[in-house]
Coordinates of C-alpha atoms and ligand atoms in Angstrom, one line a residue:
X1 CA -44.3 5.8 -56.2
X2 CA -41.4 6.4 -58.7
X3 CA -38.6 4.7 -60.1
X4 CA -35.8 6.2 -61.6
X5 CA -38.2 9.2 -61.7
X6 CA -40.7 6.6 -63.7
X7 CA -44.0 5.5 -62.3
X8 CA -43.7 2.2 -60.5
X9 CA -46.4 -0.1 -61.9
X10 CA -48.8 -1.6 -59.1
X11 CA -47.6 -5.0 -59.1
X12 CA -44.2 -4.3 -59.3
X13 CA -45.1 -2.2 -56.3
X14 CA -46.5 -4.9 -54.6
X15 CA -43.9 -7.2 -55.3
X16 CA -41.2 -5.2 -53.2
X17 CA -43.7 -4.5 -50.7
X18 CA -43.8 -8.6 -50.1
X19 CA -40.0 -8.9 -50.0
X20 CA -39.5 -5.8 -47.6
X21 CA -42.0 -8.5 -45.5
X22 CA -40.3 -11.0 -45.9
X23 CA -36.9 -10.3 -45.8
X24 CA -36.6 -6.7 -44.9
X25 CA -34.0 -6.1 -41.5
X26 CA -37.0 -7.5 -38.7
X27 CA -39.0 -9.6 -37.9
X28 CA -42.6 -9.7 -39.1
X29 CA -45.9 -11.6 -36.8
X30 CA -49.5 -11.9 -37.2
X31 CA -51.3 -13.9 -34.1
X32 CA -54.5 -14.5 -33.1
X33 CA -55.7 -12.8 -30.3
X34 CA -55.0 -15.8 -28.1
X35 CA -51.1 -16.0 -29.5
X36 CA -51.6 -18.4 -32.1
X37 CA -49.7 -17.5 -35.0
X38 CA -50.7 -17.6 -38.6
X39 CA -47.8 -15.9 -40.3
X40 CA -44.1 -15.1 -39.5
X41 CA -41.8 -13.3 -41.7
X42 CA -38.5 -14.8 -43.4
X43 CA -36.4 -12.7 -41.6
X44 CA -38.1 -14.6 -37.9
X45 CA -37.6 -18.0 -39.2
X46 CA -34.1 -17.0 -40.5
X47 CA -33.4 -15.9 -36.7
X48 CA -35.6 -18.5 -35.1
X49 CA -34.4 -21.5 -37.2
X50 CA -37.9 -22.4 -37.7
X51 CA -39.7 -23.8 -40.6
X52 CA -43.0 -21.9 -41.9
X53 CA -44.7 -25.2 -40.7
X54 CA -43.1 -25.5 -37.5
X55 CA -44.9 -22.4 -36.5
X56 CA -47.8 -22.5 -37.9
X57 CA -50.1 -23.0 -35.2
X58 CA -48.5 -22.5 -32.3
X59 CA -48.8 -19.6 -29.6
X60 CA -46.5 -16.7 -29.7
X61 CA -46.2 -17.5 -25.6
X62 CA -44.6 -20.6 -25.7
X63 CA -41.9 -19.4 -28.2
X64 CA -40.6 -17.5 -24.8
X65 CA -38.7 -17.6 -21.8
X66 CA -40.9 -18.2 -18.6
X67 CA -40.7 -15.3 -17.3
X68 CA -41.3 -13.7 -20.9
X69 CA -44.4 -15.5 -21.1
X70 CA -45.5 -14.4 -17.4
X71 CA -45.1 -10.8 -18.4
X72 CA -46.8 -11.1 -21.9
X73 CA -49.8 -12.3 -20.0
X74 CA -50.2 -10.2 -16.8
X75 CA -48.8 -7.1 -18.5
X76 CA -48.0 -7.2 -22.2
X77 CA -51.3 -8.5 -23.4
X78 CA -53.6 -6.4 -21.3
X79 CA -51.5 -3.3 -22.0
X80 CA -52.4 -4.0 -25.8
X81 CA -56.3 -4.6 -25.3
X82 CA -56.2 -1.2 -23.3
X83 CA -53.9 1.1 -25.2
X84 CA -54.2 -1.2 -29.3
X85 CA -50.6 -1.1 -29.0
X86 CA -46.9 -1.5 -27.2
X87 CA -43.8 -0.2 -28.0
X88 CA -40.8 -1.6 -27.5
X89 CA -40.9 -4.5 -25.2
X90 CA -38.0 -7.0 -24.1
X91 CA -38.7 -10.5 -24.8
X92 CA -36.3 -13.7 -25.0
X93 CA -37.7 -15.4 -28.2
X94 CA -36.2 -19.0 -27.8
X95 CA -34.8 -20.5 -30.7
X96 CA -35.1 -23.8 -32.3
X97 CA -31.8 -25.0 -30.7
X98 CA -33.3 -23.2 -27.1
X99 CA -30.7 -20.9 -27.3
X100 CA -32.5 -17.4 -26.4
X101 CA -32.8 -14.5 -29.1
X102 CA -33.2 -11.3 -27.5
X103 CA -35.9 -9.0 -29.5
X104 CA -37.8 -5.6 -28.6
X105 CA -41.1 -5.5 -30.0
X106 CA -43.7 -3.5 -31.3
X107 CA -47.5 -4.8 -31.3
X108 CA -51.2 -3.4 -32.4
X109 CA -54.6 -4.8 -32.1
X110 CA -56.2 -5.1 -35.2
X111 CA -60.7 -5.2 -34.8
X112 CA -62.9 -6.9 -37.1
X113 CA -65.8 -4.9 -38.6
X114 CA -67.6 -5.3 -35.5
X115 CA -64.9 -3.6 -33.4
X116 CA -63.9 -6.9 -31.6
X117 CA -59.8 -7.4 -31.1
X118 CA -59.1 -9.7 -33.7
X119 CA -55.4 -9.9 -34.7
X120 CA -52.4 -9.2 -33.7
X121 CA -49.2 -7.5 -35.7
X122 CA -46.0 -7.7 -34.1
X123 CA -43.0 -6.3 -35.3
X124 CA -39.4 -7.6 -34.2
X125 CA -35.9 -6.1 -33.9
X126 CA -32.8 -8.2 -32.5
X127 CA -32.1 -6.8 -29.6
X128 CA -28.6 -9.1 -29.2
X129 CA -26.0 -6.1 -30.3
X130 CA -27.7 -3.9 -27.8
X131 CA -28.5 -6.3 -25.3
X132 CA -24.5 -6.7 -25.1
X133 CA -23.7 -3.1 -25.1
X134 CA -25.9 -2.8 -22.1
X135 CA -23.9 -5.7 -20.5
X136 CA -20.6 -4.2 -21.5
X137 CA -21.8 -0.6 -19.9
X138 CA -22.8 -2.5 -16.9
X139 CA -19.5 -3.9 -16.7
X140 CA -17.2 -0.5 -17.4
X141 CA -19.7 1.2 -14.9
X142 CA -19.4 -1.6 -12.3
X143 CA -15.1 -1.2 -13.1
X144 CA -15.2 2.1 -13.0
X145 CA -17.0 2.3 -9.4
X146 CA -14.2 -0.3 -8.2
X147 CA -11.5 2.0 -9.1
X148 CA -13.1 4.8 -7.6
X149 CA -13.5 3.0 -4.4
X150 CA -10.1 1.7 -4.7
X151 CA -9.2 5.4 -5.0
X152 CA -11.0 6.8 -2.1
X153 CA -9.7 4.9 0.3
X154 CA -6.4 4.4 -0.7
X155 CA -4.3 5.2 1.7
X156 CA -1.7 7.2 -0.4
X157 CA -2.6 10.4 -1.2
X158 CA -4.3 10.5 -4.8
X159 CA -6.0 13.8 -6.0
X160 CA -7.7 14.5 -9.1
X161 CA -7.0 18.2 -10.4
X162 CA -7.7 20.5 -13.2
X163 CA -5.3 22.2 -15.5
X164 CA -5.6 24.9 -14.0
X165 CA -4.6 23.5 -10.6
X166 CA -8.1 23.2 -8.8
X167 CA -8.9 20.5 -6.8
X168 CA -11.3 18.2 -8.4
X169 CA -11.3 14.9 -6.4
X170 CA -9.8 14.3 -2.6
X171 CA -9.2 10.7 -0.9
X172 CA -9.2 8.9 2.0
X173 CA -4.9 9.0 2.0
X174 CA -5.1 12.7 0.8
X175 CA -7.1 13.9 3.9
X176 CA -5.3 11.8 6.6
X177 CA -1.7 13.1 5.2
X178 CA -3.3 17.0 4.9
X179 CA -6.3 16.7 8.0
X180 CA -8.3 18.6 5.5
X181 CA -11.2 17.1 4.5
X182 CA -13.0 16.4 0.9
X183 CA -15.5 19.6 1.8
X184 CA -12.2 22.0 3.1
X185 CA -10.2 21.2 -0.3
X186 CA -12.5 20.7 -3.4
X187 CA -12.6 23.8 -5.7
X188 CA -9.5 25.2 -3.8
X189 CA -6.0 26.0 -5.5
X190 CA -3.4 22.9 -4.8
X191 CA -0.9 25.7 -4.5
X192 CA -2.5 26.6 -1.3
X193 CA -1.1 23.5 0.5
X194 CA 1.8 22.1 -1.6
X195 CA 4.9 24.5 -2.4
X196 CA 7.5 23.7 -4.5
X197 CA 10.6 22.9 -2.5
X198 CA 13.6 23.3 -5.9
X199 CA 14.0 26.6 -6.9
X200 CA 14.0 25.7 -10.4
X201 CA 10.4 24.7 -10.9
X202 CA 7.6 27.5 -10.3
X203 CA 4.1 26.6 -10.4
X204 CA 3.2 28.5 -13.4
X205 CA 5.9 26.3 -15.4
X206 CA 4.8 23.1 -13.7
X207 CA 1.0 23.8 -15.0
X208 CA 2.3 24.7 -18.5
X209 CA 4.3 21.3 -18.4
X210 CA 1.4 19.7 -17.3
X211 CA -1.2 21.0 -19.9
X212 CA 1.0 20.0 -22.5
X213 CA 1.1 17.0 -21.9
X214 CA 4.3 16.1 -19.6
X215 CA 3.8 14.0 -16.2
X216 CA 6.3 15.5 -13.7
X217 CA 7.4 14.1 -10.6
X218 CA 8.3 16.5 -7.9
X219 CA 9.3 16.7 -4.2
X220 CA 7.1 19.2 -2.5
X221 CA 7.0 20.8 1.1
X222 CA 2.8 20.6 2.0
X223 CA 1.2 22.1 4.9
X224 CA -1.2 20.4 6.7
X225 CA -4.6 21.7 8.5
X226 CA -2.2 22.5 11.8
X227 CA 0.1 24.5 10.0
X228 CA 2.7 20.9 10.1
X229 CA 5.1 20.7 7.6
X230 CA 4.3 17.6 5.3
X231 CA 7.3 16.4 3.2
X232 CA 5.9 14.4 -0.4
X233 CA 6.6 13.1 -3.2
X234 CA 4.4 13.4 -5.7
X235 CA 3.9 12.4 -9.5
X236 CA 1.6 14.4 -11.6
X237 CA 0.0 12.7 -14.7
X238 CA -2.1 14.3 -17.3
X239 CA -5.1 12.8 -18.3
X240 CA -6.5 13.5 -22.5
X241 CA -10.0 13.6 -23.3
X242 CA -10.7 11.8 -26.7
X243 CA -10.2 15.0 -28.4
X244 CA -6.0 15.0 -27.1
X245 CA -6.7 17.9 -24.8
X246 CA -5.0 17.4 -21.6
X247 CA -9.1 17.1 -19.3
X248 CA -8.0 16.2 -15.8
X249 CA -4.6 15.9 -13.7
X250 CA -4.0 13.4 -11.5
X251 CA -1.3 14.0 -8.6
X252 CA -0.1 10.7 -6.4
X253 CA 1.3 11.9 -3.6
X254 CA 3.7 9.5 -0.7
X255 CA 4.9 10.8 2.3
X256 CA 8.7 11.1 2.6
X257 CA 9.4 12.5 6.1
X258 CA 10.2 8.9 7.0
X259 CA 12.7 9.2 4.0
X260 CA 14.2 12.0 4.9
X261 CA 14.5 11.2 8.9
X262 CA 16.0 7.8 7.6
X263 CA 18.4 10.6 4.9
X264 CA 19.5 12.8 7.9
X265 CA 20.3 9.8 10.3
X266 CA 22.8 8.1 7.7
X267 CA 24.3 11.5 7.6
X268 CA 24.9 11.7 11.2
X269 CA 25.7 8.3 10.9
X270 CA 28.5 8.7 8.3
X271 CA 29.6 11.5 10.4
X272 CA 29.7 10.0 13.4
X273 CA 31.4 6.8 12.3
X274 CA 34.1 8.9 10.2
X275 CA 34.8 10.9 13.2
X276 CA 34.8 7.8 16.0
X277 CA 37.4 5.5 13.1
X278 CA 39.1 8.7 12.5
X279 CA 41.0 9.2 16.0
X280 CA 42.5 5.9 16.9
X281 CA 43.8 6.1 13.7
X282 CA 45.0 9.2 14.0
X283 CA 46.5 7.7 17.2
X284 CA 47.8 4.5 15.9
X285 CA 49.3 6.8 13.3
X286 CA 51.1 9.7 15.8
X287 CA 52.8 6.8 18.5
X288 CA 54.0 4.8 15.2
X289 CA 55.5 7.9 14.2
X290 CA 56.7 9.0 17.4
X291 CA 58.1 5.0 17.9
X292 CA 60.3 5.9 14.4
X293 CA 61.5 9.1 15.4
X294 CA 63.3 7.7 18.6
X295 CA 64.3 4.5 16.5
X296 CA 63.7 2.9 20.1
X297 CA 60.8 0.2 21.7
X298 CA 58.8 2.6 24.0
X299 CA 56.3 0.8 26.4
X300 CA 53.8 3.7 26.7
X301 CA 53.4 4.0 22.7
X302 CA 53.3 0.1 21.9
X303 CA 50.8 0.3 25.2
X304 CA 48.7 3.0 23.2
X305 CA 49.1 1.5 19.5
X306 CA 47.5 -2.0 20.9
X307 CA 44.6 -0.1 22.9
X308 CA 43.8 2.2 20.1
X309 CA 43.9 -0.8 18.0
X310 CA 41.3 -2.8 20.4
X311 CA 39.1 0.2 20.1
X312 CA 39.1 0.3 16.3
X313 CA 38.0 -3.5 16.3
X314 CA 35.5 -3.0 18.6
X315 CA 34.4 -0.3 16.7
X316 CA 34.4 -2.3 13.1
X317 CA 32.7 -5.3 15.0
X318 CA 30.3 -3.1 16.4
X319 CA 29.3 -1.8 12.8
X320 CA 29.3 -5.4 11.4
X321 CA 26.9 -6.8 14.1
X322 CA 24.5 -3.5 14.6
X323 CA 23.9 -4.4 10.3
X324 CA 23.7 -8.1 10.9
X325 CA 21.1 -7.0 13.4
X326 CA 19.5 -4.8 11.3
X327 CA 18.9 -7.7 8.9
X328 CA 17.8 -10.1 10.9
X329 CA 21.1 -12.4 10.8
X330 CA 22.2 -12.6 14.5
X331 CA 22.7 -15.8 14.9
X332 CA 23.6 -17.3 18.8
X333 CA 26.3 -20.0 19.5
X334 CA 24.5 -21.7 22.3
X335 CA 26.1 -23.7 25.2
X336 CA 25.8 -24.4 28.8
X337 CA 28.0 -22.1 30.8
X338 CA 28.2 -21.0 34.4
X339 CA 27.1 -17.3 34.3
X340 CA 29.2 -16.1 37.6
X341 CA 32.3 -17.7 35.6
X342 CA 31.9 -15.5 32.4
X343 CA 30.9 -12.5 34.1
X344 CA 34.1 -12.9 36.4
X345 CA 36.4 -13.4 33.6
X346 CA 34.7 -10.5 31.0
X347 CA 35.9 -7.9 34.2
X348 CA 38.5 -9.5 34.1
X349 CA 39.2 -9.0 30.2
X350 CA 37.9 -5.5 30.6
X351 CA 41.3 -3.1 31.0
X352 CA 39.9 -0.3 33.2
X353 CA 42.5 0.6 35.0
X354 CA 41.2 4.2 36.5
X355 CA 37.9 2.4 37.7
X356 CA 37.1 -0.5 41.1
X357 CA 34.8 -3.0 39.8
X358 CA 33.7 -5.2 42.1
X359 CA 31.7 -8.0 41.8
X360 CA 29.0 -9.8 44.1
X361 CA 27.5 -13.2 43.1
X362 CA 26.1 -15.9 44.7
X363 CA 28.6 -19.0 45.7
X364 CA 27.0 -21.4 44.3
X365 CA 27.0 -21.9 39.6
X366 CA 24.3 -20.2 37.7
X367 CA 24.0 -22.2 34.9
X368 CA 21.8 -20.9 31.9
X369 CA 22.2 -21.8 28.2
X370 CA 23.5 -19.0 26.4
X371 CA 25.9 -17.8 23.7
X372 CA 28.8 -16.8 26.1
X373 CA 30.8 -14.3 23.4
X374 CA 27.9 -12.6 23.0
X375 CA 26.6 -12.0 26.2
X376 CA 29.8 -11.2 27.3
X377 CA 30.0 -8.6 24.8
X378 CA 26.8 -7.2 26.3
X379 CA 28.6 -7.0 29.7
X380 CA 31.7 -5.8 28.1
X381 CA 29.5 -2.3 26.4
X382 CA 26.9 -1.8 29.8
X383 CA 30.2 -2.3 32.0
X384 CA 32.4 0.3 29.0
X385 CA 29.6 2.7 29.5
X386 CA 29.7 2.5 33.5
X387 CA 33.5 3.5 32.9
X388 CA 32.9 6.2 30.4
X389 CA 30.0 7.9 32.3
X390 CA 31.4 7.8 35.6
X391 CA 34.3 10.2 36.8
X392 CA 37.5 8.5 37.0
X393 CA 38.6 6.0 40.0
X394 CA 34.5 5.9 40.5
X395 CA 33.3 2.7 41.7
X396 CA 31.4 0.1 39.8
X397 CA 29.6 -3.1 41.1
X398 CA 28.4 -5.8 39.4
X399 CA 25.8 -8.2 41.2
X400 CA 24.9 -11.2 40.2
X401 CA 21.4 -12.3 41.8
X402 CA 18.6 -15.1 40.7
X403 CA 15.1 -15.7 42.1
X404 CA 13.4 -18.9 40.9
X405 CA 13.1 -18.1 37.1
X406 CA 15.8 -16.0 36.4
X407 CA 19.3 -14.1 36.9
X408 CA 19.7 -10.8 37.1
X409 CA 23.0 -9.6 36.5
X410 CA 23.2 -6.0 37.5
X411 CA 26.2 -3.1 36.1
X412 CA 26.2 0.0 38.8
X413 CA 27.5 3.1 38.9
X414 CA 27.8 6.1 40.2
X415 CA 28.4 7.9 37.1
X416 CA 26.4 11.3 35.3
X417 CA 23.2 9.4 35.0
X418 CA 20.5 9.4 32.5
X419 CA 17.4 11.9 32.0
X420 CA 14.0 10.7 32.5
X421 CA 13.3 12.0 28.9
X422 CA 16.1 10.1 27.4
X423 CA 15.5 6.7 28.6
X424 CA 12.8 5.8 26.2
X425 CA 15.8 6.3 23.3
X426 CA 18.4 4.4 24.7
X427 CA 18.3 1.2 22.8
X428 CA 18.1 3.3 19.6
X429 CA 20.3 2.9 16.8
X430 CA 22.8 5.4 16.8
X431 CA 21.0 7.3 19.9
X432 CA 23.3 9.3 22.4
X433 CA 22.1 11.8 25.0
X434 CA 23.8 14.6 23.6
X435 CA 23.4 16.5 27.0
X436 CA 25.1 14.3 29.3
X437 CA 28.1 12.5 26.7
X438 CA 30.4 15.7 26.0
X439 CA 33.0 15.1 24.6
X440 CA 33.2 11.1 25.0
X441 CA 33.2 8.8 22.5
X442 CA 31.0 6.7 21.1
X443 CA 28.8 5.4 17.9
X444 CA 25.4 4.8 20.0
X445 CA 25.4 1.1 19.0
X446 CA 26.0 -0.6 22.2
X447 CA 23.0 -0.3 23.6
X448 CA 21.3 -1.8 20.6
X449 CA 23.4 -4.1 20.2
X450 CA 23.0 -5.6 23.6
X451 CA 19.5 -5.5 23.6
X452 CA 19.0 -6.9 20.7
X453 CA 21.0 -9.8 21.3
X454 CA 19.7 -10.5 25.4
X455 CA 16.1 -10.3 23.6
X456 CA 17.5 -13.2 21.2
X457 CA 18.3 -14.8 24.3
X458 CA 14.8 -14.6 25.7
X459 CA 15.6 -12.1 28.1
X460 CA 15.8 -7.9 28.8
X461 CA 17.2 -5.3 29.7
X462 CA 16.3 -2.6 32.4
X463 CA 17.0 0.5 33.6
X464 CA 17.2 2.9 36.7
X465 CA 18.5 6.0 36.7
X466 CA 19.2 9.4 38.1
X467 CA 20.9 12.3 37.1
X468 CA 24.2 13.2 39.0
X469 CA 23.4 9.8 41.2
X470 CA 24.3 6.9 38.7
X471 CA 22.6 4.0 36.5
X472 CA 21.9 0.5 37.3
X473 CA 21.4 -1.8 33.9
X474 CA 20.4 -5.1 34.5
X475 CA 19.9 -8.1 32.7
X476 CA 17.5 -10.4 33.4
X477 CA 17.7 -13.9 31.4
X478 CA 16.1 -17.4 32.0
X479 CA 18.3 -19.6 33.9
X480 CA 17.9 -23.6 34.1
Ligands
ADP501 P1 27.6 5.2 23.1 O1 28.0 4.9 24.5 O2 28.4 4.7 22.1 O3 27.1 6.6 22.9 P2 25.3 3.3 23.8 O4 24.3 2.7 22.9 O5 26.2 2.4 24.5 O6 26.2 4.3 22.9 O7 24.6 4.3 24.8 C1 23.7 5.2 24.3 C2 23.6 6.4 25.2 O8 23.1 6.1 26.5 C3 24.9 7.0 25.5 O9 25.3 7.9 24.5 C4 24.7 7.8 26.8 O10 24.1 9.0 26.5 C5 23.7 6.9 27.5 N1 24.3 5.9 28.5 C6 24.5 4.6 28.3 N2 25.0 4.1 29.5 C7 25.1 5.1 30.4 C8 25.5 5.2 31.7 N3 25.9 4.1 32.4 N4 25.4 6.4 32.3 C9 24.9 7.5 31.7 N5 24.5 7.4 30.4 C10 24.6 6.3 29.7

């Protein structure tokens, strides 16, 4: 041994030897064969908060856990007599305050002259440090398997891919929006089912974004397993390994057909409302003129001014109510009203002139609580649409019936009728049969308005119809 190149002298020698035992980085035991100890390092009763004397005496298994001691008896022990040593066990040494010291250890069997097992050395390493990283990998595995699962069955589309474009990873949301499944789409090019919808991004230039670094966020035209057109939005992220080198992609994908049906039907909408607001002003506008020019009151164009005016506040309240409806603020005036009464006087109200309406009711009053403006109104747009879809001069009846829980109050006419393939839409927002309306007006909201507001009542509306024959509406509501 040498010392700054020197010899080391034996006792110095020795003398570093005995401090690397008794305080070198583990612990140091010698036991009997039964476990009783008869020396334990500095280090050990540093860790153990034991004194020298404390120990002395005592057997290694009942400085441990139960279950430690269970082990070093069936297992730990015999292992030794069979092999002369063990290597790297797990035991819970339990400290002076009971508070368990985690340790691997390292024993051999010593023999006497005669070859019998007479001692045992043990060497000890705190485990604590590693005995935590284990826990914390256990933990980040057991997180990281949550998010996956969380992942895979999301039911957005989320898809893991490489910067080159291939797919990597496929979910649950991924193949219900596509139909193709994990096995169809891992190792294929995305581009094979997503295009790019603007003109001004390419694929090429969205990888190169992408690789260096840049999340994008794209609308995209996708093609599902039936050839079906599916609309998305997605958001590409790029994922660094710990080197900064962009490793993985990951691309979120939602499903914006929905948004895009909702797009087109406020442009129709806006359309349709422009147009429908447009004429009676227009109309308003051309008889006020006309009224100037002759510098004279004239019946027919005051007549027109007042009806076109009627229409555009129909119209207006029409719009207001079909957005109240929309957010759930219709609110019903109730009171207890005589149903043959307000149905008599709302044909009355109703100025259609070219067209009979007759009216059948029982003699006797159908009383029902209800909010009389509005269900008027709802008798006011079936009865307008009667009018509008019947040829002039056609007749209309209105019967009013009840049978023992409710009254029926029936509009019919005789009018174009309605197609067996439309009647599912009526009571759509902004729905009109294109094939039967022409050229007459309309915004498509009556129908949901009055529905809306006899299902606030309790009640419904039917429908029977035939093309070229006529329509009967009828609504049924509770009556007292
Ligand atoms: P609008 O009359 O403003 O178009 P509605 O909601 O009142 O809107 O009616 C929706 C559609 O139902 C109409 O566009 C029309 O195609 C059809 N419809 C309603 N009532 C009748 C009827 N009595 N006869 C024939 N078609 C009707």
């Amino acid at each position: 041994m040498t010392l700054n190149g020197q010899i080391m002298p034996d006792d110095l020698l020795r003398a570093s030897f005995e401090d690397l035992f008794e305080h070198g980085p583990c612990g140091y035991l010698l036991t009997q064969v039964d476990g009783t100890i008869l020396r334990a390092n500095e280090t050990l009763l540093g860790w153990t908060g034991f004194d020298r004397n404390d120990l002395m005496g005592r057997r290694f298994q009942d400085l441990i856990t139960v279950s430690g001691k269970l082990f070093y008896e069936t297992h730990y022990f015999p292992l030794l007599r069979l092999q002369g040593s063990v290597m790297e066990a797990a035991f819970d040494v339990l400290r002076r305050d009971r508070e368990p010291l985690p340790v691997l250890m390292n024993s051999t069997l010593r023999t006497d002259v005669d070859d019998h097992p007479d001692l045992i050395v043990s060497v000890m390493f705190d485990a604590s440090m590693r005995r935590a990283y284990e826990h914390e990998l256990i933990r980040s595995q057991q997180r990281a398997e949550q998010l996956a699962a969380i992942v895979r069955l999301s039911s957005d589309a989320i898809v893991g891919m490489s910067p080159e474009g291939i797919v990597e990873t496929w979910n649950d949301g991924a193949a219900t929006m596509f139909g193709y499944s994990e096995r169809d789409i891992i190792g294929t090019d995305l581009r094979h089912i997503l295009s790019l919808t603007g003109e001004d991004l390419e694929w090429t230039d969205l990888l190169i974004k992408l690789r260096a670094g840049r999340p994008v966020q794209v609308d995209m035209a996708g093609s599902g397993m039936n050839g079906e057109r599916v609309d998305v939005s997605a958001s590409f992220t790029p994922h660094r390994d710990f080197l900064g080198s962009v490793e993985t992609i990951s691309v979120i994908m939602l499903n914006i057909a929905e948004l895009r049906a909702i797009q087109r039907l406020q442009q129709e909408f806006l359309a349709v409302t422009t147009h429908e607001l447009r004429s009676p002003v227009t109309g308003i506008k051309g008889n006020a003129q006309l009224l100037k020019r002759r510098g004279a009151y004239n019946e027919r164009s005051v007549t027109a001014i007042i009806g076109l005016a009627q229409r555009l506040e129909y119209l207006i309240n029409d719009l207001l109510l079909a957005s109240q409806i929309q957010a759930d603020r219709l609110v019903l005036d109730l009171k207890e009203i005589d149903l043959t009464t307000m149905v008599r006087a709302t044909v009355d109200f109703l100025d259609v002139s070219d067209s009979v309406i007759h009216v059948e009711s029982p003699a006797e009053p159908l009383m029902a609580t209800v909010d009389p403006m509005r269900l008027s109104q709802v008798i006011t747009n079936i009865l307008t649409n009667a009018v509008k879809y019947s040829p002039a001069g056609a007749a209309i009846t209105v019967r009013i019936t009840r049978d023992i829980r409710e009254v029926h109050i029936s509009v019919i006419d005789q009018g174009v009728g309605i197609p067996l393939a439309a009647l599912p839409h009526l009571f759509e927002r902004f729905y009109r049969n294109m094939d039967s309306v022409g050229s007459i007006q309309g915004l498509g909201l009556g129908l949901y308005i009055s529905q809306r507001i006899v299902e606030a009542h309790g009640g419904r509306i039917d429908v029977v119809s035939e093309v070229g024959h006529g329509s009967t509406f009828t609504v049924s509501l509770l009556h007292r």
